[in-house]
Amino acid sequence: MPPEPDPSALPHAARAARGRFITLEGGEGAGKSTQIRILRGRLEALGLAVVATREPGGSPRAEAIREALLSGKAEAAGPEAETALFAAARADHVATLIAPALARGAWVLCDRFADSTRVYQGLAGVDHKLIRALERMAVGAHRPDLTLILDIPAKLGLQRAAVRRGAEAADRFEKDGLAIHEARRDAFLAIAAAEPDRVTVVSADGTPEAVAERIWSVIEARFRDALPPGPAPSL
Ligand code: T5A
């Protein structure tokens, strides 16, 4: 199969027809799913086609891998094997859902993506060269146009995640200690500092509505040329 063209190398007309790829990242319970629901509604209110998805998962094969990863069944295979599984899931998700959606002009909102591997598996000790090689394999030319890191103190995020979970047990990664969750927060912030053109940090503190307004300001500023004219859609 020929490689997908790099979207930044496409002529303007082709680029304009392509959708936008936005990923939301951050620690447990930061509010990514909540904000994707709100952002999807606002973009759809403007008449845009939106695909909301998540990782690990998002396609039937990737959802099967998600079950193996989050249940902890894959944990005994070691962090390198888990990293390969995240990459395999991502490659299928990109090829079968994300790339086709972008090609037909949809905006794709993805709850976690490659930065989560850099942070979670990177902090588990997996060699960053392996992580980057697998990322290139899985993502190809479909790098996010914008990554929003929802930033929140780990303790508060874990409290929110516990409320959402109710009586269910914490998953494979959520059950780690507070110090690891704080280190993940710092690692997300380091990615933002290293890639300011792609990544914007948004405080996830405050009400969902307050966070949504912060996110919308970023979207308006970043995609002014791609959003239909008119007032911001209400929450
Ligand atoms: N992982 C993932 C890796 O290790 N490597 C990888 O490459 C990838 C892709 C995924 C796990 O896999 C790991 C990271 C994760 O540990 P998941 O179940 O998809 O697991 O977990 P999360 O993505 O962390 O999902 P959460 O549901 O925990 O967090 P969200 O989506 O950030 O939060 P959300 O929106 O569900 O909100 C949580 C609760 O808080 C409330 C919500 O109503 C909900 O009850 N809430 C708020 N409350 C107060 N104020 C606000 N502003 C609120 N916003 C939401």
PDB file of C-alpha atoms and ligand atoms in Angstrom:
ATOM      1  CA  MET A   1       0.000   0.000   0.000  1.00  0.00           C
ATOM      2  CA  PRO A   2       1.474   3.427  -0.903  1.00  0.00           C
ATOM      3  CA  PRO A   3       2.203   5.678   2.114  1.00  0.00           C
ATOM      4  CA  GLU A   4      -0.423   8.275   3.107  1.00  0.00           C
ATOM      5  CA  PRO A   5       0.628  11.779   1.954  1.00  0.00           C
ATOM      6  CA  ASP A   6       1.841  14.205   4.617  1.00  0.00           C
ATOM      7  CA  PRO A   7      -1.170  16.588   4.971  1.00  0.00           C
ATOM      8  CA  SER A   8       1.130  19.609   5.380  1.00  0.00           C
ATOM      9  CA  ALA A   9       2.568  18.830   1.920  1.00  0.00           C
ATOM     10  CA  LEU A  10      -0.871  18.800   0.230  1.00  0.00           C
ATOM     11  CA  PRO A  11      -1.993  21.664  -2.048  1.00  0.00           C
ATOM     12  CA  HIS A  12      -4.232  24.212  -0.276  1.00  0.00           C
ATOM     13  CA  ALA A  13      -7.522  22.930  -1.777  1.00  0.00           C
ATOM     14  CA  ALA A  14      -6.861  19.376  -0.639  1.00  0.00           C
ATOM     15  CA  ARG A  15      -5.771  20.594   2.778  1.00  0.00           C
ATOM     16  CA  ALA A  16      -8.945  22.629   3.217  1.00  0.00           C
ATOM     17  CA  ALA A  17     -11.088  19.549   2.545  1.00  0.00           C
ATOM     18  CA  ARG A  18      -9.357  17.532   5.216  1.00  0.00           C
ATOM     19  CA  GLY A  19     -10.856  17.513   8.719  1.00  0.00           C
ATOM     20  CA  ARG A  20      -8.959  18.492  11.844  1.00  0.00           C
ATOM     21  CA  PHE A  21      -7.453  16.022  14.299  1.00  0.00           C
ATOM     22  CA  ILE A  22      -7.641  17.066  17.953  1.00  0.00           C
ATOM     23  CA  THR A  23      -6.436  14.895  20.822  1.00  0.00           C
ATOM     24  CA  LEU A  24      -7.182  15.379  24.515  1.00  0.00           C
ATOM     25  CA  GLU A  25      -4.613  14.178  26.996  1.00  0.00           C
ATOM     26  CA  GLY A  26      -3.995  14.337  30.710  1.00  0.00           C
ATOM     27  CA  GLY A  27      -4.180  12.292  33.872  1.00  0.00           C
ATOM     28  CA  GLU A  28      -6.974  10.102  35.173  1.00  0.00           C
ATOM     29  CA  GLY A  29     -10.253  11.928  35.764  1.00  0.00           C
ATOM     30  CA  ALA A  30      -9.053  15.192  34.204  1.00  0.00           C
ATOM     31  CA  GLY A  31     -12.372  15.434  32.356  1.00  0.00           C
ATOM     32  CA  LYS A  32     -11.311  14.447  28.833  1.00  0.00           C
ATOM     33  CA  SER A  33     -14.458  12.446  28.023  1.00  0.00           C
ATOM     34  CA  THR A  34     -16.680  15.174  29.467  1.00  0.00           C
ATOM     35  CA  GLN A  35     -14.956  17.862  27.395  1.00  0.00           C
ATOM     36  CA  ILE A  36     -15.055  15.789  24.213  1.00  0.00           C
ATOM     37  CA  ARG A  37     -18.834  15.477  24.599  1.00  0.00           C
ATOM     38  CA  ILE A  38     -19.179  19.267  24.994  1.00  0.00           C
ATOM     39  CA  LEU A  39     -16.760  20.113  22.168  1.00  0.00           C
ATOM     40  CA  ARG A  40     -18.437  17.652  19.834  1.00  0.00           C
ATOM     41  CA  GLY A  41     -21.792  19.344  20.466  1.00  0.00           C
ATOM     42  CA  ARG A  42     -20.369  22.788  19.766  1.00  0.00           C
ATOM     43  CA  LEU A  43     -18.658  21.770  16.537  1.00  0.00           C
ATOM     44  CA  GLU A  44     -21.746  19.903  15.327  1.00  0.00           C
ATOM     45  CA  ALA A  45     -23.854  22.987  16.088  1.00  0.00           C
ATOM     46  CA  LEU A  46     -21.667  24.794  13.551  1.00  0.00           C
ATOM     47  CA  GLY A  47     -22.554  22.155  10.958  1.00  0.00           C
ATOM     48  CA  LEU A  48     -19.251  20.278  11.094  1.00  0.00           C
ATOM     49  CA  ALA A  49     -19.033  16.490  10.896  1.00  0.00           C
ATOM     50  CA  VAL A  50     -17.411  15.157  14.077  1.00  0.00           C
ATOM     51  CA  VAL A  51     -16.085  11.731  15.027  1.00  0.00           C
ATOM     52  CA  ALA A  52     -15.429  11.265  18.749  1.00  0.00           C
ATOM     53  CA  THR A  53     -13.243   8.337  19.656  1.00  0.00           C
ATOM     54  CA  ARG A  54     -10.832   7.080  22.313  1.00  0.00           C
ATOM     55  CA  GLU A  55      -7.648   5.169  22.999  1.00  0.00           C
ATOM     56  CA  PRO A  56      -6.832   2.513  23.678  1.00  0.00           C
ATOM     57  CA  GLY A  57      -9.700   1.409  21.462  1.00  0.00           C
ATOM     58  CA  GLY A  58     -11.837   3.200  18.922  1.00  0.00           C
ATOM     59  CA  SER A  59     -12.030   0.350  16.398  1.00  0.00           C
ATOM     60  CA  PRO A  60     -13.228  -3.248  16.949  1.00  0.00           C
ATOM     61  CA  ARG A  61      -9.711  -4.741  16.948  1.00  0.00           C
ATOM     62  CA  ALA A  62      -8.325  -1.940  19.120  1.00  0.00           C
ATOM     63  CA  GLU A  63     -11.193  -2.348  21.611  1.00  0.00           C
ATOM     64  CA  ALA A  64     -10.240  -6.034  21.981  1.00  0.00           C
ATOM     65  CA  ILE A  65      -6.661  -4.977  22.738  1.00  0.00           C
ATOM     66  CA  ARG A  66      -7.995  -2.356  25.206  1.00  0.00           C
ATOM     67  CA  GLU A  67      -9.622  -5.112  27.206  1.00  0.00           C
ATOM     68  CA  ALA A  68      -6.329  -7.025  27.454  1.00  0.00           C
ATOM     69  CA  LEU A  69      -4.446  -3.877  28.502  1.00  0.00           C
ATOM     70  CA  LEU A  70      -6.823  -2.297  31.016  1.00  0.00           C
ATOM     71  CA  SER A  71      -7.882  -5.550  32.693  1.00  0.00           C
ATOM     72  CA  GLY A  72      -4.209  -6.113  33.520  1.00  0.00           C
ATOM     73  CA  LYS A  73      -4.067  -9.404  31.544  1.00  0.00           C
ATOM     74  CA  ALA A  74      -1.141  -8.083  29.480  1.00  0.00           C
ATOM     75  CA  GLU A  75       0.763  -6.657  32.464  1.00  0.00           C
ATOM     76  CA  ALA A  76       2.793  -9.812  33.128  1.00  0.00           C
ATOM     77  CA  ALA A  77       4.198  -9.618  29.581  1.00  0.00           C
ATOM     78  CA  GLY A  78       6.099  -6.489  30.633  1.00  0.00           C
ATOM     79  CA  PRO A  79       6.026  -2.792  29.697  1.00  0.00           C
ATOM     80  CA  GLU A  80       7.654  -3.301  26.258  1.00  0.00           C
ATOM     81  CA  ALA A  81       4.955  -5.798  25.272  1.00  0.00           C
ATOM     82  CA  GLU A  82       2.250  -3.464  26.593  1.00  0.00           C
ATOM     83  CA  THR A  83       3.779  -0.644  24.534  1.00  0.00           C
ATOM     84  CA  ALA A  84       3.639  -2.829  21.421  1.00  0.00           C
ATOM     85  CA  LEU A  85      -0.014  -3.601  22.156  1.00  0.00           C
ATOM     86  CA  PHE A  86      -0.880   0.106  22.517  1.00  0.00           C
ATOM     87  CA  ALA A  87       0.885   0.702  19.181  1.00  0.00           C
ATOM     88  CA  ALA A  88      -0.917  -2.172  17.450  1.00  0.00           C
ATOM     89  CA  ALA A  89      -4.257  -0.846  18.687  1.00  0.00           C
ATOM     90  CA  ARG A  90      -3.312   2.676  17.536  1.00  0.00           C
ATOM     91  CA  ALA A  91      -2.228   1.534  14.080  1.00  0.00           C
ATOM     92  CA  ASP A  92      -5.584  -0.185  13.521  1.00  0.00           C
ATOM     93  CA  HIS A  93      -7.514   2.782  14.956  1.00  0.00           C
ATOM     94  CA  VAL A  94      -5.684   5.255  12.711  1.00  0.00           C
ATOM     95  CA  ALA A  95      -6.001   3.122   9.577  1.00  0.00           C
ATOM     96  CA  THR A  96      -9.641   2.122   9.963  1.00  0.00           C
ATOM     97  CA  LEU A  97     -11.273   5.094  11.680  1.00  0.00           C
ATOM     98  CA  ILE A  98      -9.138   8.245  12.078  1.00  0.00           C
ATOM     99  CA  ALA A  99      -7.542   8.525   8.627  1.00  0.00           C
ATOM    100  CA  PRO A 100     -10.764   7.802   6.689  1.00  0.00           C
ATOM    101  CA  ALA A 101     -12.728  10.289   8.842  1.00  0.00           C
ATOM    102  CA  LEU A 102     -10.160  13.062   8.293  1.00  0.00           C
ATOM    103  CA  ALA A 103     -10.062  12.301   4.567  1.00  0.00           C
ATOM    104  CA  ARG A 104     -13.823  12.804   4.246  1.00  0.00           C
ATOM    105  CA  GLY A 105     -13.588  16.142   6.092  1.00  0.00           C
ATOM    106  CA  ALA A 106     -14.705  15.134   9.591  1.00  0.00           C
ATOM    107  CA  TRP A 107     -13.153  16.609  12.705  1.00  0.00           C
ATOM    108  CA  VAL A 108     -11.774  13.811  14.863  1.00  0.00           C
ATOM    109  CA  LEU A 109     -11.741  14.251  18.652  1.00  0.00           C
ATOM    110  CA  CYS A 110      -9.684  11.539  20.322  1.00  0.00           C
ATOM    111  CA  ASP A 111      -9.620  10.822  24.073  1.00  0.00           C
ATOM    112  CA  ARG A 112      -5.885  10.030  24.548  1.00  0.00           C
ATOM    113  CA  PHE A 113      -3.411   9.241  21.764  1.00  0.00           C
ATOM    114  CA  ALA A 114       0.347   8.849  21.309  1.00  0.00           C
ATOM    115  CA  ASP A 115       1.306  11.277  24.102  1.00  0.00           C
ATOM    116  CA  SER A 116      -0.253   8.869  26.608  1.00  0.00           C
ATOM    117  CA  THR A 117       2.204   6.191  25.468  1.00  0.00           C
ATOM    118  CA  ARG A 118       5.112   8.607  25.758  1.00  0.00           C
ATOM    119  CA  VAL A 119       4.026   9.443  29.309  1.00  0.00           C
ATOM    120  CA  TYR A 120       2.674   6.195  30.762  1.00  0.00           C
ATOM    121  CA  GLN A 121       4.973   3.687  29.071  1.00  0.00           C
ATOM    122  CA  GLY A 122       7.893   6.121  29.106  1.00  0.00           C
ATOM    123  CA  LEU A 123       7.614   6.420  32.879  1.00  0.00           C
ATOM    124  CA  ALA A 124       7.383   2.626  33.087  1.00  0.00           C
ATOM    125  CA  GLY A 125      10.949   2.567  31.749  1.00  0.00           C
ATOM    126  CA  VAL A 126      10.374   1.717  28.087  1.00  0.00           C
ATOM    127  CA  ASP A 127      13.164   3.081  25.886  1.00  0.00           C
ATOM    128  CA  HIS A 128      12.064   6.329  24.253  1.00  0.00           C
ATOM    129  CA  LYS A 129      13.562   5.269  20.906  1.00  0.00           C
ATOM    130  CA  LEU A 130      11.288   2.222  20.866  1.00  0.00           C
ATOM    131  CA  ILE A 131       8.301   4.400  21.817  1.00  0.00           C
ATOM    132  CA  ARG A 132       9.071   6.881  19.018  1.00  0.00           C
ATOM    133  CA  ALA A 133       9.629   4.106  16.446  1.00  0.00           C
ATOM    134  CA  LEU A 134       6.285   2.509  17.301  1.00  0.00           C
ATOM    135  CA  GLU A 135       4.635   5.932  17.221  1.00  0.00           C
ATOM    136  CA  ARG A 136       5.943   6.560  13.688  1.00  0.00           C
ATOM    137  CA  MET A 137       4.640   3.146  12.621  1.00  0.00           C
ATOM    138  CA  ALA A 138       1.184   3.634  14.148  1.00  0.00           C
ATOM    139  CA  VAL A 139       0.576   7.338  13.471  1.00  0.00           C
ATOM    140  CA  GLY A 140       2.344   7.858  10.148  1.00  0.00           C
ATOM    141  CA  ALA A 141       1.352  11.214   8.671  1.00  0.00           C
ATOM    142  CA  HIS A 142      -1.732  11.500  10.894  1.00  0.00           C
ATOM    143  CA  ARG A 143      -0.252  13.576  13.649  1.00  0.00           C
ATOM    144  CA  PRO A 144      -2.731  15.654  15.667  1.00  0.00           C
ATOM    145  CA  ASP A 145      -3.302  19.234  14.506  1.00  0.00           C
ATOM    146  CA  LEU A 146      -3.858  20.172  18.132  1.00  0.00           C
ATOM    147  CA  THR A 147      -3.359  18.404  21.447  1.00  0.00           C
ATOM    148  CA  LEU A 148      -5.077  19.766  24.535  1.00  0.00           C
ATOM    149  CA  ILE A 149      -3.559  18.675  27.809  1.00  0.00           C
ATOM    150  CA  LEU A 150      -6.154  18.923  30.555  1.00  0.00           C
ATOM    151  CA  ASP A 151      -4.054  19.716  33.577  1.00  0.00           C
ATOM    152  CA  ILE A 152      -5.200  18.947  37.091  1.00  0.00           C
ATOM    153  CA  PRO A 153      -3.516  17.971  40.378  1.00  0.00           C
ATOM    154  CA  ALA A 154      -3.348  14.166  40.341  1.00  0.00           C
ATOM    155  CA  LYS A 155      -5.178  13.848  43.648  1.00  0.00           C
ATOM    156  CA  LEU A 156      -8.197  15.778  42.367  1.00  0.00           C
ATOM    157  CA  GLY A 157      -8.266  13.815  39.104  1.00  0.00           C
ATOM    158  CA  LEU A 158      -8.164  10.517  40.969  1.00  0.00           C
ATOM    159  CA  GLN A 159     -11.043  11.670  43.191  1.00  0.00           C
ATOM    160  CA  ARG A 160     -13.098  12.489  40.095  1.00  0.00           C
ATOM    161  CA  ALA A 161     -12.199   9.149  38.494  1.00  0.00           C
ATOM    162  CA  ALA A 162     -13.255   7.321  41.668  1.00  0.00           C
ATOM    163  CA  VAL A 163     -16.672   9.027  41.578  1.00  0.00           C
ATOM    164  CA  ARG A 164     -17.087   8.074  37.905  1.00  0.00           C
ATOM    165  CA  ARG A 165     -16.035   4.464  38.591  1.00  0.00           C
ATOM    166  CA  GLY A 166     -18.413   3.932  41.516  1.00  0.00           C
ATOM    167  CA  ALA A 167     -18.121   0.376  42.839  1.00  0.00           C
ATOM    168  CA  GLU A 168     -15.907  -0.818  39.923  1.00  0.00           C
ATOM    169  CA  ALA A 169     -12.246  -1.646  40.597  1.00  0.00           C
ATOM    170  CA  ALA A 170      -9.530   0.770  39.404  1.00  0.00           C
ATOM    171  CA  ASP A 171      -7.979  -0.327  36.094  1.00  0.00           C
ATOM    172  CA  ARG A 172      -4.381  -1.418  35.417  1.00  0.00           C
ATOM    173  CA  PHE A 173      -2.975   2.150  35.304  1.00  0.00           C
ATOM    174  CA  GLU A 174      -5.378   3.984  37.589  1.00  0.00           C
ATOM    175  CA  LYS A 175      -4.387   1.792  40.550  1.00  0.00           C
ATOM    176  CA  ASP A 176      -0.804   3.148  40.598  1.00  0.00           C
ATOM    177  CA  GLY A 177       0.305   5.336  43.541  1.00  0.00           C
ATOM    178  CA  LEU A 178      -0.135   9.106  43.768  1.00  0.00           C
ATOM    179  CA  ALA A 179       3.577   9.815  43.108  1.00  0.00           C
ATOM    180  CA  ILE A 180       3.365   8.054  39.733  1.00  0.00           C
ATOM    181  CA  HIS A 181       0.258  10.036  38.801  1.00  0.00           C
ATOM    182  CA  GLU A 182       2.055  13.276  39.733  1.00  0.00           C
ATOM    183  CA  ALA A 183       5.066  12.221  37.612  1.00  0.00           C
ATOM    184  CA  ARG A 184       2.666  11.614  34.684  1.00  0.00           C
ATOM    185  CA  ARG A 185       1.283  15.128  35.129  1.00  0.00           C
ATOM    186  CA  ASP A 186       4.812  16.556  34.953  1.00  0.00           C
ATOM    187  CA  ALA A 187       5.591  14.439  31.877  1.00  0.00           C
ATOM    188  CA  PHE A 188       2.516  15.772  30.033  1.00  0.00           C
ATOM    189  CA  LEU A 189       3.581  19.329  30.902  1.00  0.00           C
ATOM    190  CA  ALA A 190       7.082  18.586  29.588  1.00  0.00           C
ATOM    191  CA  ILE A 191       5.617  17.491  26.236  1.00  0.00           C
ATOM    192  CA  ALA A 192       3.676  20.766  26.070  1.00  0.00           C
ATOM    193  CA  ALA A 193       6.833  22.742  26.773  1.00  0.00           C
ATOM    194  CA  ALA A 194       8.737  20.844  24.078  1.00  0.00           C
ATOM    195  CA  GLU A 195       6.037  21.106  21.375  1.00  0.00           C
ATOM    196  CA  PRO A 196       4.224  24.435  21.849  1.00  0.00           C
ATOM    197  CA  ASP A 197       3.039  24.543  18.214  1.00  0.00           C
ATOM    198  CA  ARG A 198       0.998  21.364  18.642  1.00  0.00           C
ATOM    199  CA  VAL A 199       0.228  21.220  22.356  1.00  0.00           C
ATOM    200  CA  THR A 200      -1.745  23.613  24.577  1.00  0.00           C
ATOM    201  CA  VAL A 201      -2.229  23.154  28.312  1.00  0.00           C
ATOM    202  CA  VAL A 202      -5.712  23.916  29.641  1.00  0.00           C
ATOM    203  CA  SER A 203      -6.445  24.032  33.356  1.00  0.00           C
ATOM    204  CA  ALA A 204      -9.025  21.336  34.138  1.00  0.00           C
ATOM    205  CA  ASP A 205      -9.864  22.873  37.496  1.00  0.00           C
ATOM    206  CA  GLY A 206     -13.310  24.431  37.904  1.00  0.00           C
ATOM    207  CA  THR A 207     -16.699  23.457  36.538  1.00  0.00           C
ATOM    208  CA  PRO A 208     -17.035  21.514  33.261  1.00  0.00           C
ATOM    209  CA  GLU A 209     -18.534  24.672  31.739  1.00  0.00           C
ATOM    210  CA  ALA A 210     -15.554  26.814  32.778  1.00  0.00           C
ATOM    211  CA  VAL A 211     -13.129  24.269  31.317  1.00  0.00           C
ATOM    212  CA  ALA A 212     -15.200  24.081  28.108  1.00  0.00           C
ATOM    213  CA  GLU A 213     -14.954  27.863  27.657  1.00  0.00           C
ATOM    214  CA  ARG A 214     -11.155  27.689  28.014  1.00  0.00           C
ATOM    215  CA  ILE A 215     -11.059  24.938  25.408  1.00  0.00           C
ATOM    216  CA  TRP A 216     -13.299  26.851  23.021  1.00  0.00           C
ATOM    217  CA  SER A 217     -11.000  29.877  23.195  1.00  0.00           C
ATOM    218  CA  VAL A 218      -8.116  27.665  22.086  1.00  0.00           C
ATOM    219  CA  ILE A 219     -10.168  26.094  19.277  1.00  0.00           C
ATOM    220  CA  GLU A 220     -11.299  29.489  17.954  1.00  0.00           C
ATOM    221  CA  ALA A 221      -7.785  30.880  18.000  1.00  0.00           C
ATOM    222  CA  ARG A 222      -6.203  27.812  16.417  1.00  0.00           C
ATOM    223  CA  PHE A 223      -8.799  27.005  13.741  1.00  0.00           C
ATOM    224  CA  ARG A 224     -10.193  30.441  12.856  1.00  0.00           C
ATOM    225  CA  ASP A 225      -9.751  29.715   9.144  1.00  0.00           C
ATOM    226  CA  ALA A 226     -11.542  26.349   9.313  1.00  0.00           C
ATOM    227  CA  LEU A 227     -14.560  27.250  11.487  1.00  0.00           C
ATOM    228  CA  PRO A 228     -17.725  28.548   9.829  1.00  0.00           C
ATOM    229  CA  PRO A 229     -18.293  32.249  10.610  1.00  0.00           C
ATOM    230  CA  GLY A 230     -20.750  33.187  13.363  1.00  0.00           C
ATOM    231  CA  PRO A 231     -21.024  33.412  17.124  1.00  0.00           C
ATOM    232  CA  ALA A 232     -19.667  30.656  19.362  1.00  0.00           C
ATOM    233  CA  PRO A 233     -22.299  27.945  19.810  1.00  0.00           C
ATOM    234  CA  SER A 234     -23.723  27.865  23.333  1.00  0.00           C
ATOM    235  CA  LEU A 235     -22.821  25.120  25.788  1.00  0.00           C
TER     236      LEU A 235
HETATM  237  N1  T5A B   1      -2.932   4.476  28.572  1.00  0.00           N
HETATM  238  C1  T5A B   1      -3.642   4.906  27.481  1.00  0.00           C
HETATM  239  C2  T5A B   1      -1.576   4.160  28.482  1.00  0.00           C
HETATM  240  O1  T5A B   1      -0.966   3.733  29.469  1.00  0.00           O
HETATM  241  N2  T5A B   1      -0.939   4.312  27.264  1.00  0.00           N
HETATM  242  C3  T5A B   1      -1.607   4.740  26.148  1.00  0.00           C
HETATM  243  O2  T5A B   1      -0.996   4.848  25.067  1.00  0.00           O
HETATM  244  C4  T5A B   1      -3.010   5.044  26.262  1.00  0.00           C
HETATM  245  C5  T5A B   1      -3.769   5.517  25.055  1.00  0.00           C
HETATM  246  C6  T5A B   1      -7.071   4.417  29.719  1.00  0.00           C
HETATM  247  C7  T5A B   1      -5.829   4.071  30.504  1.00  0.00           C
HETATM  248  O3  T5A B   1      -4.842   3.610  29.635  1.00  0.00           O
HETATM  249  C8  T5A B   1      -3.640   4.324  29.846  1.00  0.00           C
HETATM  250  C9  T5A B   1      -4.064   5.635  30.479  1.00  0.00           C
HETATM  251  C10 T5A B   1      -5.278   5.262  31.258  1.00  0.00           C
HETATM  252  O4  T5A B   1      -4.900   4.872  32.554  1.00  0.00           O
HETATM  253  P1  T5A B   1      -9.495   5.068  30.453  1.00  0.00           P
HETATM  254  O5  T5A B   1     -10.525   4.277  31.175  1.00  0.00           O
HETATM  255  O6  T5A B   1      -9.764   5.392  29.026  1.00  0.00           O
HETATM  256  O7  T5A B   1      -8.127   4.324  30.592  1.00  0.00           O
HETATM  257  O8  T5A B   1      -9.126   6.262  31.418  1.00  0.00           O
HETATM  258  P2  T5A B   1      -9.039   7.809  31.279  1.00  0.00           P
HETATM  259  O9  T5A B   1      -8.713   8.217  29.884  1.00  0.00           O
HETATM  260  O10 T5A B   1      -8.097   8.282  32.323  1.00  0.00           O
HETATM  261  O11 T5A B   1     -10.530   8.221  31.592  1.00  0.00           O
HETATM  262  P3  T5A B   1     -11.198   8.816  32.858  1.00  0.00           P
HETATM  263  O12 T5A B   1     -12.672   8.589  32.711  1.00  0.00           O
HETATM  264  O13 T5A B   1     -10.554   8.372  34.126  1.00  0.00           O
HETATM  265  O14 T5A B   1     -10.886  10.333  32.761  1.00  0.00           O
HETATM  266  P4  T5A B   1     -11.465  11.492  31.879  1.00  0.00           P
HETATM  267  O15 T5A B   1     -12.069  11.034  30.604  1.00  0.00           O
HETATM  268  O16 T5A B   1     -10.371  12.464  31.821  1.00  0.00           O
HETATM  269  O17 T5A B   1     -12.598  12.098  32.821  1.00  0.00           O
HETATM  270  P5  T5A B   1     -14.200  12.110  32.693  1.00  0.00           P
HETATM  271  O18 T5A B   1     -14.632  13.129  31.730  1.00  0.00           O
HETATM  272  O19 T5A B   1     -14.661  10.702  32.521  1.00  0.00           O
HETATM  273  O20 T5A B   1     -14.548  12.638  34.144  1.00  0.00           O
HETATM  274  C11 T5A B   1     -14.311  11.848  35.295  1.00  0.00           C
HETATM  275  C12 T5A B   1     -15.395  12.195  36.349  1.00  0.00           C
HETATM  276  O21 T5A B   1     -15.250  13.549  36.743  1.00  0.00           O
HETATM  277  C13 T5A B   1     -16.425  14.294  36.430  1.00  0.00           C
HETATM  278  C14 T5A B   1     -17.199  13.479  35.417  1.00  0.00           C
HETATM  279  O22 T5A B   1     -18.593  13.712  35.503  1.00  0.00           O
HETATM  280  C15 T5A B   1     -16.831  12.043  35.812  1.00  0.00           C
HETATM  281  O23 T5A B   1     -17.651  11.594  36.857  1.00  0.00           O
HETATM  282  N3  T5A B   1     -15.960  15.576  35.914  1.00  0.00           N
HETATM  283  C16 T5A B   1     -15.873  16.690  36.666  1.00  0.00           C
HETATM  284  N4  T5A B   1     -16.187  16.912  37.959  1.00  0.00           N
HETATM  285  C17 T5A B   1     -15.958  18.171  38.418  1.00  0.00           C
HETATM  286  N5  T5A B   1     -15.474  19.187  37.665  1.00  0.00           N
HETATM  287  C18 T5A B   1     -15.163  19.002  36.371  1.00  0.00           C
HETATM  288  N6  T5A B   1     -14.686  19.996  35.616  1.00  0.00           N
HETATM  289  C19 T5A B   1     -15.357  17.697  35.825  1.00  0.00           C
HETATM  290  N7  T5A B   1     -15.148  17.155  34.585  1.00  0.00           N
HETATM  291  C20 T5A B   1     -15.501  15.862  34.669  1.00  0.00           C
END
